[in-house]
GROMACS .gro file of C-alpha atoms in nm:
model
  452
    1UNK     CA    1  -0.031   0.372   3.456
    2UNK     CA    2  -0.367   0.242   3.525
    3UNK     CA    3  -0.365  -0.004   3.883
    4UNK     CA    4  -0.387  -0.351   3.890
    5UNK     CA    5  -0.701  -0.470   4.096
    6UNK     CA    6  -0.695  -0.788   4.269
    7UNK     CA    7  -0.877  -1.021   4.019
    8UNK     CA    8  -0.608  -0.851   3.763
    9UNK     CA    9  -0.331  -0.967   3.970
   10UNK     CA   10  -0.440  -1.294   4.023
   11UNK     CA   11  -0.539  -1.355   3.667
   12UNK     CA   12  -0.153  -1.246   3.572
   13UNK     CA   13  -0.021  -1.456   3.877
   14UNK     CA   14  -0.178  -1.779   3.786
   15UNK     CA   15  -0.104  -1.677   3.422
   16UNK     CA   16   0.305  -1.732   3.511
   17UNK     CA   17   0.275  -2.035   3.677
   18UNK     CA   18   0.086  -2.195   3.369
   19UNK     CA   19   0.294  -2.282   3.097
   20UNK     CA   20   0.180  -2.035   2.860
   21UNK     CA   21   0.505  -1.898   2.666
   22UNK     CA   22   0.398  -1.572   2.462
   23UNK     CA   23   0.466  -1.332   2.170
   24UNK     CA   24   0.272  -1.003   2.194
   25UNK     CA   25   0.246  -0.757   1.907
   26UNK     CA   26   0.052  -0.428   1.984
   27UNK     CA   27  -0.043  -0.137   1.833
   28UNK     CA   28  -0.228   0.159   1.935
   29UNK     CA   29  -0.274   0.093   2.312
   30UNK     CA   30  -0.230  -0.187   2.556
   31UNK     CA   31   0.104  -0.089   2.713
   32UNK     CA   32  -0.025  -0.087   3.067
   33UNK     CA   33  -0.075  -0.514   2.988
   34UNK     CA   34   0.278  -0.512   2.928
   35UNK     CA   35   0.328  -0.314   3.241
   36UNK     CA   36   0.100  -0.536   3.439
   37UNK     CA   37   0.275  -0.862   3.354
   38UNK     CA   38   0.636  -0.694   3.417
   39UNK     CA   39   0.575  -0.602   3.731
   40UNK     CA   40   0.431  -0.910   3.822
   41UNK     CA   41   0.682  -1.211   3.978
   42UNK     CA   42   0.753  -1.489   3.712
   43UNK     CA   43   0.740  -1.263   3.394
   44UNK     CA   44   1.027  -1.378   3.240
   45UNK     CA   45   0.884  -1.728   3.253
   46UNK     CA   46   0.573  -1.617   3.043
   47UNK     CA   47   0.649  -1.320   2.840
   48UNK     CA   48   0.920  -1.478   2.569
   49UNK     CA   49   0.871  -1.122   2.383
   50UNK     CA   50   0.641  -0.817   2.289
   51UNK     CA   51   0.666  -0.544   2.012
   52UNK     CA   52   0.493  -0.269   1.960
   53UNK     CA   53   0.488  -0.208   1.565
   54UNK     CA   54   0.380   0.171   1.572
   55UNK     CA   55   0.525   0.301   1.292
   56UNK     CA   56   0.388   0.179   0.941
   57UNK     CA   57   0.684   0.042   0.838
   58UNK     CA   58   0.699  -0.157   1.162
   59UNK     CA   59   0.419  -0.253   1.113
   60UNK     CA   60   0.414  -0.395   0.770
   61UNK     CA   61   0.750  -0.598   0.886
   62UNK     CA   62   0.554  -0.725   1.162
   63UNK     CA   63   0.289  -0.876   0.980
   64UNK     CA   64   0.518  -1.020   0.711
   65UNK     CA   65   0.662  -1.256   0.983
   66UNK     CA   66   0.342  -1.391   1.057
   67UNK     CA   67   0.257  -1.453   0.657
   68UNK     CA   68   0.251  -1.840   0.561
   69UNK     CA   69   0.607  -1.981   0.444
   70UNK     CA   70   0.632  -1.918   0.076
   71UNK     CA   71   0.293  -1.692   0.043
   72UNK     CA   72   0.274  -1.413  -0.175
   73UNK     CA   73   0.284  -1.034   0.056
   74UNK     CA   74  -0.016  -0.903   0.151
   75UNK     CA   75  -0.103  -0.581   0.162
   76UNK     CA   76  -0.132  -0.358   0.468
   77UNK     CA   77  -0.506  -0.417   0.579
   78UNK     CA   78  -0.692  -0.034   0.488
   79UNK     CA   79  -0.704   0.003   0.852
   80UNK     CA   80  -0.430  -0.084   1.141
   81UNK     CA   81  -0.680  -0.064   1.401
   82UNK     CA   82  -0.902  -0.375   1.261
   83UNK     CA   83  -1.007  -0.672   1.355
   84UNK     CA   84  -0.786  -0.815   1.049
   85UNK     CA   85  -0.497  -0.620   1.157
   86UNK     CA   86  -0.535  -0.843   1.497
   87UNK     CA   87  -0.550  -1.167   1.342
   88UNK     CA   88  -0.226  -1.109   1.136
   89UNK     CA   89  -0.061  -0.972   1.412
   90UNK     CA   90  -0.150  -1.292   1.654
   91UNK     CA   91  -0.004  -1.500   1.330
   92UNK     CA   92   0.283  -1.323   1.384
   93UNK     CA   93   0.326  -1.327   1.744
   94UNK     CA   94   0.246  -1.680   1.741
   95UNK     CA   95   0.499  -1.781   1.461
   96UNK     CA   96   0.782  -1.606   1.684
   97UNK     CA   97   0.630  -1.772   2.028
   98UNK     CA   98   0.679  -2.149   1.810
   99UNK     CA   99   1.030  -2.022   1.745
  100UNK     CA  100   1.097  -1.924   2.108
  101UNK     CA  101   0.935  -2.172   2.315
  102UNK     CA  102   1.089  -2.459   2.417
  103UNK     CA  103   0.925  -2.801   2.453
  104UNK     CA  104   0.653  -2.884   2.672
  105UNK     CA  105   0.506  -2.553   2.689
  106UNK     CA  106   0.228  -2.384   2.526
  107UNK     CA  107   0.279  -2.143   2.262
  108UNK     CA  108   0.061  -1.838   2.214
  109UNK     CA  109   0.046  -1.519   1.966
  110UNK     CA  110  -0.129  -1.213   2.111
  111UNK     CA  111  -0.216  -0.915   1.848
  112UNK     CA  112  -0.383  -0.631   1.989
  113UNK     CA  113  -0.462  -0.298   1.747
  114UNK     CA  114  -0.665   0.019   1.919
  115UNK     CA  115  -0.805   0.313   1.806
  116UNK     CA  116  -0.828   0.552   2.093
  117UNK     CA  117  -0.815   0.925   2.231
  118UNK     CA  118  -0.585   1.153   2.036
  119UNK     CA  119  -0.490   1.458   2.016
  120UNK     CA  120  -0.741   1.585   1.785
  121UNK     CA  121  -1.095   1.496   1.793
  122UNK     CA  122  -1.096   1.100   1.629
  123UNK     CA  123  -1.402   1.083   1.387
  124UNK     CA  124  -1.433   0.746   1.372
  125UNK     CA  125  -1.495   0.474   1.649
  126UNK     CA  126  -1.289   0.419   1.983
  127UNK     CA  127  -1.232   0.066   1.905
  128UNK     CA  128  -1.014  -0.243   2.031
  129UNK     CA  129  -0.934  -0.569   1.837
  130UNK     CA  130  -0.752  -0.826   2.022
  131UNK     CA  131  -0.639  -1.216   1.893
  132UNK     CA  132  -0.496  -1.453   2.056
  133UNK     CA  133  -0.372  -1.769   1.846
  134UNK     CA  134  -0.295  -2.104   1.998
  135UNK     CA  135  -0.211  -2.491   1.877
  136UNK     CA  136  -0.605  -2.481   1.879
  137UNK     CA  137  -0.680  -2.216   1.688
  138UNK     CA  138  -0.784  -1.828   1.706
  139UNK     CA  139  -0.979  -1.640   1.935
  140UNK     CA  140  -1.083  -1.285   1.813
  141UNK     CA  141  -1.204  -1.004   2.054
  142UNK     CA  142  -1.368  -0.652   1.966
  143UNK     CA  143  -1.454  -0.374   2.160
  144UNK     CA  144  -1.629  -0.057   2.134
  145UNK     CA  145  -1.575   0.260   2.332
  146UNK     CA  146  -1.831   0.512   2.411
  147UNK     CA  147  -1.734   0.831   2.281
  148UNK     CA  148  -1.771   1.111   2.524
  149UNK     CA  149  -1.799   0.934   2.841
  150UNK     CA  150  -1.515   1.119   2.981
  151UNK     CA  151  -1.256   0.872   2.985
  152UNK     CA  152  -0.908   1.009   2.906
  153UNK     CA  153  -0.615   0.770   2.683
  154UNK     CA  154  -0.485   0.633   2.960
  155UNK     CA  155  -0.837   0.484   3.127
  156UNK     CA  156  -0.944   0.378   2.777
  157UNK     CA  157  -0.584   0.200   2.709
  158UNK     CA  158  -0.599   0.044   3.093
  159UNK     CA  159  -0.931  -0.175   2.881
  160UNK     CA  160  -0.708  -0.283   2.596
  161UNK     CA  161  -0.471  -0.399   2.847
  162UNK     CA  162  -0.733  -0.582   3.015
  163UNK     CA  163  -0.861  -0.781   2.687
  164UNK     CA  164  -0.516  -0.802   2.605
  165UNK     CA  165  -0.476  -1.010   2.935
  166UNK     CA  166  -0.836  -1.184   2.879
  167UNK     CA  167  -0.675  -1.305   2.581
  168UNK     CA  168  -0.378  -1.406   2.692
  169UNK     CA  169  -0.593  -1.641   2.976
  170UNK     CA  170  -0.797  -1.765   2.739
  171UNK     CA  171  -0.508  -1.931   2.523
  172UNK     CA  172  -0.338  -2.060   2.765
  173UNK     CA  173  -0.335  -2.431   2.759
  174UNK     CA  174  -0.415  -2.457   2.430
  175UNK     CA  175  -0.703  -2.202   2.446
  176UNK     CA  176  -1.022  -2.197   2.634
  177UNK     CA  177  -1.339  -2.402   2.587
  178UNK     CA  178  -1.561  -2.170   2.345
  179UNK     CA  179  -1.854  -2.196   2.591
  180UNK     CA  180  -1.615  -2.018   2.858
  181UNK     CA  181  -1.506  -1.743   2.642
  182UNK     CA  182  -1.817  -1.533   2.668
  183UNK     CA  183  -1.773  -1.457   3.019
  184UNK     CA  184  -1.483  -1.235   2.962
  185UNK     CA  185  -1.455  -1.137   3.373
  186UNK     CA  186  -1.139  -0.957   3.310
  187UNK     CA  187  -1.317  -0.721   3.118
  188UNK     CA  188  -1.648  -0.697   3.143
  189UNK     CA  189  -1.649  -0.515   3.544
  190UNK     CA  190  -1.462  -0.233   3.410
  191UNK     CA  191  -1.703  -0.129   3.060
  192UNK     CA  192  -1.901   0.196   3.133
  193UNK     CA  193  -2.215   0.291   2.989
  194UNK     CA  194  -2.196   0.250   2.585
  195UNK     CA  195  -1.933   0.055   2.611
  196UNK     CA  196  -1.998  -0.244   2.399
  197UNK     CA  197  -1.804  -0.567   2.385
  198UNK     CA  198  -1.827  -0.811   2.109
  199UNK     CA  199  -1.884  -1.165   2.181
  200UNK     CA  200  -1.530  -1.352   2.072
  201UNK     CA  201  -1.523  -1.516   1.793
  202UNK     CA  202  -1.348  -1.881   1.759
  203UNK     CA  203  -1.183  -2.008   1.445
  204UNK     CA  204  -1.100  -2.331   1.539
  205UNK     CA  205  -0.889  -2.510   1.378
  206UNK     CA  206  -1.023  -2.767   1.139
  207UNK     CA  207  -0.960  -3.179   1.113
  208UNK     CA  208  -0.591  -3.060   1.065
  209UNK     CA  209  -0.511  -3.395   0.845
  210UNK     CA  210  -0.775  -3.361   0.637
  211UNK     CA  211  -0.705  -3.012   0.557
  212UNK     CA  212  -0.341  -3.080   0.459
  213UNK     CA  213  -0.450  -3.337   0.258
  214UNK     CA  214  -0.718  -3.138   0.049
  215UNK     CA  215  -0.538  -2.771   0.064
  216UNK     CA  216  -0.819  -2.671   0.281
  217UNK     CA  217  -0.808  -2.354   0.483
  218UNK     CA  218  -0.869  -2.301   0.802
  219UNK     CA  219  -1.133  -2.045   0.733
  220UNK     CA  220  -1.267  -2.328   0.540
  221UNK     CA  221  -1.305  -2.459   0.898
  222UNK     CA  222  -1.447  -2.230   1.128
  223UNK     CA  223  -1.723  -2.218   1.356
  224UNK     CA  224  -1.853  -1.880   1.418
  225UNK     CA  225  -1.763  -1.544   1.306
  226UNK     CA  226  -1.748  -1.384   0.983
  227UNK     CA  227  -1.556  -1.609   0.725
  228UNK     CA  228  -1.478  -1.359   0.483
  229UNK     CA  229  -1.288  -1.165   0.770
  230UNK     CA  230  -1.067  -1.474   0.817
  231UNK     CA  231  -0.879  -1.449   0.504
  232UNK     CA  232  -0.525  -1.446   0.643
  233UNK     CA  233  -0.531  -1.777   0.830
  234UNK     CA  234  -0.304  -1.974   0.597
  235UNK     CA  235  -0.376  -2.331   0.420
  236UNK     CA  236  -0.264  -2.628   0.655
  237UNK     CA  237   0.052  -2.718   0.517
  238UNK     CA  238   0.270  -2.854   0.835
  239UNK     CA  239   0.134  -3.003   1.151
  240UNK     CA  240   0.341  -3.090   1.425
  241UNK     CA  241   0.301  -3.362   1.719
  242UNK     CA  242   0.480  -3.431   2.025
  243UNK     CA  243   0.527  -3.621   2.276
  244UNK     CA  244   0.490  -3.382   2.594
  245UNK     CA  245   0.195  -3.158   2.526
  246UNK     CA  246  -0.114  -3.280   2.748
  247UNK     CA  247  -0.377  -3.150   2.506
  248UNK     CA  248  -0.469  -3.462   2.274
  249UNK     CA  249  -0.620  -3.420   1.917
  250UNK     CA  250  -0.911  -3.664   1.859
  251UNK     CA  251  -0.767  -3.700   1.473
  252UNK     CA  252  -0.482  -3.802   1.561
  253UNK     CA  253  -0.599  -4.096   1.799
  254UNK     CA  254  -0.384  -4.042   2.008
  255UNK     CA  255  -0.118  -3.830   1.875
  256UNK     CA  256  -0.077  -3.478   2.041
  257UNK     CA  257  -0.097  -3.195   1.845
  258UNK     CA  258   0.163  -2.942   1.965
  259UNK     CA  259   0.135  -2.672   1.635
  260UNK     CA  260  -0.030  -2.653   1.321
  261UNK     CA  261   0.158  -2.410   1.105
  262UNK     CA  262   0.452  -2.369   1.241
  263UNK     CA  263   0.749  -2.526   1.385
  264UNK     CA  264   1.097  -2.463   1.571
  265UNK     CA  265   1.262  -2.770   1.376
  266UNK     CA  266   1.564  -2.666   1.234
  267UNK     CA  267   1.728  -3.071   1.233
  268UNK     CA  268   1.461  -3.252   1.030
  269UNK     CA  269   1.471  -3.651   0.899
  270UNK     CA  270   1.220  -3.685   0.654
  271UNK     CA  271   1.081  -4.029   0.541
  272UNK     CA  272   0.807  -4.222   0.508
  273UNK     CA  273   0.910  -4.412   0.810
  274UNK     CA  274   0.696  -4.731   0.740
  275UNK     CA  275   0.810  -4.841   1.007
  276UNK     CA  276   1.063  -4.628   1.162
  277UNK     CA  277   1.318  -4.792   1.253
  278UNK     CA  278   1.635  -4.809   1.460
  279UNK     CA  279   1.860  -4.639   1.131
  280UNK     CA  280   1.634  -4.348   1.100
  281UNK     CA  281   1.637  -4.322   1.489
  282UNK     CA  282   2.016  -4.359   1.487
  283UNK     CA  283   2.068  -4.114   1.217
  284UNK     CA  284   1.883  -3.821   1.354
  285UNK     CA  285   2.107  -3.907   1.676
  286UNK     CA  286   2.426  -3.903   1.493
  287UNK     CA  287   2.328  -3.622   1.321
  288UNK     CA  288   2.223  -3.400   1.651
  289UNK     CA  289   2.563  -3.439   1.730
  290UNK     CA  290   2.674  -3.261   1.406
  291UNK     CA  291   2.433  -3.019   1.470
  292UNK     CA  292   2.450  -2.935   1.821
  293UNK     CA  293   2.177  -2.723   1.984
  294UNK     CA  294   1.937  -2.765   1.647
  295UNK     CA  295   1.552  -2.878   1.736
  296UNK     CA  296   1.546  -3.231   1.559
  297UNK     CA  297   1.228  -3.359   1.392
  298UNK     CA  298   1.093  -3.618   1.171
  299UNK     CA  299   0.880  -3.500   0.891
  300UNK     CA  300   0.620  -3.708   0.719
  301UNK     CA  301   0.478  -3.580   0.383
  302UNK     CA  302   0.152  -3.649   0.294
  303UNK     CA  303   0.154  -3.613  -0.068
  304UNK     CA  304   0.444  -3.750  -0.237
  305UNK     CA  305   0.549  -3.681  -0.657
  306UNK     CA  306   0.540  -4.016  -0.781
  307UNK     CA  307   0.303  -4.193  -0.502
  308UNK     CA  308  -0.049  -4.138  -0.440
  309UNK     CA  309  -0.119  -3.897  -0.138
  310UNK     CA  310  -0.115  -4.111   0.220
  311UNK     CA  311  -0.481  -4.162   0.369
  312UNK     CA  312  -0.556  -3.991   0.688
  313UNK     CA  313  -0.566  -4.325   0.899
  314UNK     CA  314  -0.206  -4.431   0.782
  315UNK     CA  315  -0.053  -4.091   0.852
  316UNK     CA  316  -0.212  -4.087   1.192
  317UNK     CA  317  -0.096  -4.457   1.289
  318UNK     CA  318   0.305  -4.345   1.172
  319UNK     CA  319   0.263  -4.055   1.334
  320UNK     CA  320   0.124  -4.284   1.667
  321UNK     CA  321   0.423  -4.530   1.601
  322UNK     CA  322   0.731  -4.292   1.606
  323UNK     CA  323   0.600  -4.118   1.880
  324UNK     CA  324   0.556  -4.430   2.065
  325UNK     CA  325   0.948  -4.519   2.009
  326UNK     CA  326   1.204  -4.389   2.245
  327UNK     CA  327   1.487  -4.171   2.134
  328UNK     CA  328   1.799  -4.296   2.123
  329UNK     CA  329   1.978  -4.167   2.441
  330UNK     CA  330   2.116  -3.864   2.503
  331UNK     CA  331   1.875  -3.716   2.226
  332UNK     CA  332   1.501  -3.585   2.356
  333UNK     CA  333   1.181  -3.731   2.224
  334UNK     CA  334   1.201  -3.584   1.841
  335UNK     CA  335   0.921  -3.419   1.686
  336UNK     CA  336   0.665  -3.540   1.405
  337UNK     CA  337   0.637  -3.307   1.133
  338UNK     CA  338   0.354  -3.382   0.920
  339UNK     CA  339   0.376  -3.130   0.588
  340UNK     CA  340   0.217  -3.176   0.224
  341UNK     CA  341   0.570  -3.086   0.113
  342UNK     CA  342   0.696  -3.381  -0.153
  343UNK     CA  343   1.020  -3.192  -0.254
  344UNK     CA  344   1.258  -3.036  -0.082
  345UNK     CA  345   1.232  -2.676  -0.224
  346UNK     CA  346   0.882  -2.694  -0.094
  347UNK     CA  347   0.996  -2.832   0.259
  348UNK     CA  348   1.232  -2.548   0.272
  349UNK     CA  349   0.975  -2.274   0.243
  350UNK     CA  350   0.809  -2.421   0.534
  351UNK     CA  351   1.169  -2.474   0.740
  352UNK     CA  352   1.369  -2.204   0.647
  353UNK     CA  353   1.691  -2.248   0.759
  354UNK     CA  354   1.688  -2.638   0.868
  355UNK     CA  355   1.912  -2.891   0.802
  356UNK     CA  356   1.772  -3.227   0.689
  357UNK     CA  357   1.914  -3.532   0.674
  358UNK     CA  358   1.868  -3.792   0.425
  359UNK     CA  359   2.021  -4.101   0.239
  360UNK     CA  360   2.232  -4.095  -0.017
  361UNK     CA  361   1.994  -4.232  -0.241
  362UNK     CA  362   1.777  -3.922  -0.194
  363UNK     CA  363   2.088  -3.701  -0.263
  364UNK     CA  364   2.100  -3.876  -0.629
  365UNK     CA  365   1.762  -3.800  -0.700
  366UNK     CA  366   1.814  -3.429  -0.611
  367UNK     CA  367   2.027  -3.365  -0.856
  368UNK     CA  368   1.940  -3.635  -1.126
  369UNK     CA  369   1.779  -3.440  -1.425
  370UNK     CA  370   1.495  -3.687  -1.479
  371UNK     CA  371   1.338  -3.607  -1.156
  372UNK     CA  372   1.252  -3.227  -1.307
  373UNK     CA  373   1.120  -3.306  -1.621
  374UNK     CA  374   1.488  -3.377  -1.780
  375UNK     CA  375   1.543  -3.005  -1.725
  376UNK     CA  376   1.893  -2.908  -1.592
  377UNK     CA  377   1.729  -2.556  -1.554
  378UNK     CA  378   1.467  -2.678  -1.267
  379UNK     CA  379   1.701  -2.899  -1.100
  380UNK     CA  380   1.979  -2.615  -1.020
  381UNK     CA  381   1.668  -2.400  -1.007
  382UNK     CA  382   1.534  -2.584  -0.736
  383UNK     CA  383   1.883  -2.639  -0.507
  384UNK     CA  384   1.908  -2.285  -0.563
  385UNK     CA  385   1.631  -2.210  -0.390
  386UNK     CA  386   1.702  -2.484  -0.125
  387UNK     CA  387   1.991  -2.274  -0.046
  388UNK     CA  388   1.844  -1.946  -0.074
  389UNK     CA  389   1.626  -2.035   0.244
  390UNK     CA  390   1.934  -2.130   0.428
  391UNK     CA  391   1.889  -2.478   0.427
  392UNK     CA  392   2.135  -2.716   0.363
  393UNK     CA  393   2.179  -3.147   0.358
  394UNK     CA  394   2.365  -3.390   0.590
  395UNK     CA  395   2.428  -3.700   0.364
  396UNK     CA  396   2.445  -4.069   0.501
  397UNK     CA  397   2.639  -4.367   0.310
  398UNK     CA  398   2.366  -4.668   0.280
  399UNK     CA  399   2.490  -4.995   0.083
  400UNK     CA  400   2.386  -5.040  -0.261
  401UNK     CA  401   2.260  -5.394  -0.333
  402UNK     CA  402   2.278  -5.337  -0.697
  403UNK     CA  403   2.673  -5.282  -0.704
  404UNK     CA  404   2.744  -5.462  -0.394
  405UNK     CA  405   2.919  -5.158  -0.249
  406UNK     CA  406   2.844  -4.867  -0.009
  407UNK     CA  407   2.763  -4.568  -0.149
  408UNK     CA  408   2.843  -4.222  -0.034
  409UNK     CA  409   2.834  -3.864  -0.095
  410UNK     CA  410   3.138  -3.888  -0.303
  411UNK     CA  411   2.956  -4.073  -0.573
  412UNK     CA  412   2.680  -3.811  -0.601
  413UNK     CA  413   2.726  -3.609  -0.937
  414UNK     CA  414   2.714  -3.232  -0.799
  415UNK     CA  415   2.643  -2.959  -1.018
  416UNK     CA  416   2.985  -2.834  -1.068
  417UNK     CA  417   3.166  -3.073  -0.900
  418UNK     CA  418   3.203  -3.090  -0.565
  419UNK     CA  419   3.380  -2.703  -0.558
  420UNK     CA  420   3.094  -2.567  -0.773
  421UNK     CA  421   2.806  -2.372  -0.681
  422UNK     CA  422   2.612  -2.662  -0.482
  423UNK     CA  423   2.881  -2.819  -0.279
  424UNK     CA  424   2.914  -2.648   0.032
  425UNK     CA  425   2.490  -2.776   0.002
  426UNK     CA  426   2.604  -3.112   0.091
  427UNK     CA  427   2.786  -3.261   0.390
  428UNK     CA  428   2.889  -3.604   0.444
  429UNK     CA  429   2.763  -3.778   0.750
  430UNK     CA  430   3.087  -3.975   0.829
  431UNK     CA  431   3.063  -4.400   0.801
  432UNK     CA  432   3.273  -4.378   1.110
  433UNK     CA  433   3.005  -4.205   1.349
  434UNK     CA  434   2.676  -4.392   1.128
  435UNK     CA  435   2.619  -4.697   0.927
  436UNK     CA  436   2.334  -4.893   0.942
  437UNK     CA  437   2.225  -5.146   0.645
  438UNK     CA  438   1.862  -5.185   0.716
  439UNK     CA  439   1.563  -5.024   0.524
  440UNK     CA  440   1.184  -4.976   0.611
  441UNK     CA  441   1.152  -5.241   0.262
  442UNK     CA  442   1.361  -5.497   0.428
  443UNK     CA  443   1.170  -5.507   0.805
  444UNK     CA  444   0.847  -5.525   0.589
  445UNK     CA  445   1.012  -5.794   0.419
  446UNK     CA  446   1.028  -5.963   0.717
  447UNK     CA  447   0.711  -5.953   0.807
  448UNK     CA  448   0.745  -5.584   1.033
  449UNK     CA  449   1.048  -5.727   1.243
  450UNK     CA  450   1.337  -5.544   1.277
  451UNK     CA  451   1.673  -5.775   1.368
  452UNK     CA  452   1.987  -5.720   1.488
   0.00000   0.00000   0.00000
């Protein structure tokens, strides 16, 4: 294995005492990165996980898991060792670092792909693609290797490892200024004669609101680069905030932006939360309890199926509101999920496997006919694929003005009764542990005030 030089080991040294939590996917070379950062002190407080997807089959797996939720599969790029391949693999590594990390830290994807010395003769180009995604964006790296210069595989993977680490610096924090990216001092010392590196190129993400409310993508967005090489970064559907993450988004005056495209919620209220109030807060509380060890998360959507879609400024001043409210104690500061997901079947493509937890009221439209085009068809349809993502409902009583009565899960009309196909979809939250009879229509009522 290649040695680690002293700006090496004090690039990897200050990199575990940051709070840069990775994922790294590579293929083709870079192992001696891997090596580097091992046998380094503090790993196991950086590294969350790395792969190396060799095999095509691997490989193909790999960059499924980094494929938007509910996006038709796309095919293995014509070549692994592309810059493509990198971006996809970053996705990927990124997706799994969201998953992995826990709050307060900074999430980042490395995908590395190499062409390099073989055994026979390699026709083409020695060449390097390296990506590192972050809550900001994507930074893409490409290098090309002199042929002939008398470097064997292991010299020529010890400079994959170092843009692997270059990358992995960069994204810390949220990922580098753009006008410090050129500098690439990791790097550029060890390049020979021929050797030529490619400038990185930023695809930053866009005005993240404004994309999930027009479908934009984040191609659609970038500055710099070639555009039609960023096909794989995925529409903005989800955005989540934060409370502890010190990088602040200018859209979302004053809002944090901790991940834009994917989450680790698997608890998630969703509402319109206008205002949120102290039911919603208790809820989510009562329900953590039900659901010990799940993330928990509230989730705005900006597009609703009878409403018109919410306007930039009002999602940004909810999303400033609930994360200005305190949890209710012993449950941490929840998450703001921001989505352009109006029904549930679309919420639990982007959530797979999350619980969410809603009113009764909601639980009647699910399965009320009329809300699918009075087709019985799309509304099992649609629960059916609710629970085919592994997602299922926690249901809470709330009092029913119009019959002067509570109302609770029992008097929701399942699909086959309550031993049919759908009932093990629905829990009941208990009216012992939660029951609170005040609504975001009432406090507005009163003029924004919540009593009591």
């Amino acid at each position: 294995m290649a040695s680690m030089d002293a700006p090496l080991r004090a690039a990897v040294s200050a990199l575990h005492a940051s709070p840069t939590r990775a994922v790294v996917h590579l293929t083709g070379g870079g192992g001696a990165a891997l090596a580097w950062l091992l046998s380094t002190p503090g790993c196991s407080a950086t590294l969350l996980e790395a792969t190396v997807p060799y095999a095509a089959s691997s490989l193909s797996s790999t960059l499924a898991a980094g494929a938007p939720a509910g996006a038709s599969p796309t095919p293995l790029p014509a070549s692994a060792a592309s810059a493509a391949t990198a971006r996809r693999l970053a996705a990927a590594a990124y997706r799994r670092a969201v998953a992995l990390a826990v709050p307060g830290t900074d999430a980042v994807g490395v995908g590395a792909t190499a062409a390099l010395v073989s055994g026979a003769p390699r026709r083409g180009t020695h060449r390097v693609y390296v990506a590192a995604r972050s809550r900001s964006g994507v930074t893409a790296y490409g290098l090309t290797l002199a042929k002939g210069a008398g470097r064997g595989r292991e010299a020529e993977d010890a400079l994959v490892s170092r843009l692997v680490l270059q990358a992995l610096v960069d994204a810390g924090g949220g990922g580098a200024p753009p006008r410090e990216l050129g500098g690439v001092p990791l790097v550029r010392p060890a390049l020979g004669g021929g050797d030529e590196l490619h400038v990185p190129a930023v695809y930053e993400q866009p005005d993240v609101l404004a994309a999930l409310l027009a479908g934009r993508t984040e191609r659609e967005g970038a500055e710099g680069g070639d555009a039609a090489e960023a096909d794989e970064l995925e529409t903005v559907r989800l955005i989540q905030y934060a409370h502890c993450l010190p990088v602040k988004d200018e859209q979302a005056a004053g809002g944090v932006v901790a991940d834009v495209g994917a989450s680790a919620a698997s608890l998630v209220l969703p509402g319109s939360f206008n205002p949120l109030h102290r039911g919603h807060r208790e809820l989510l509380a009562v329900a953590a309890k039900m659901r010990p060890g799940r993330t928990a998360a509230y989730e705005l959507s900006a597009t609703n199926v009878d409403k018109p879609p919410l306007s930039p400024a009002t999602l940004r001043s909810r999303v400033e509101a609930i994360l200005a409210t305190p949890a209710p104690h012993p449950l941490p500061p929840a998450a703001v999920l921001v989505t352009a997901a109006p029904l549930f079947e679309d919420k639990a493509h982007l959530l797979p496997g999350t619980t969410f937890v809603i009113g009764v009221d909601t639980a009647v439209r699910l399965v009320n006919a009329a809300y699918y085009g009075n087709s019985e068809a799309a509304m099992v349809a649609s629960l059916a694929a609710v629970a085919g993502r592994g997602c299922d409902f926690l249901v809470a009583a709330r009092w029913d003005a119009r019959v002067g009565r509570l109302a609770t899960l029992a008097d929701v009309v399942l699909p086959g009764g309550p031993n049919g196909p759908f009932g093990r979809l629905f829990e009941a939250v208990p009216t012992a542990a939660f029951r609170a009879d005040v609504s975001s229509t009432q406090i507005r009522a009163q003029g924004g005030k919540e009593t009591g």
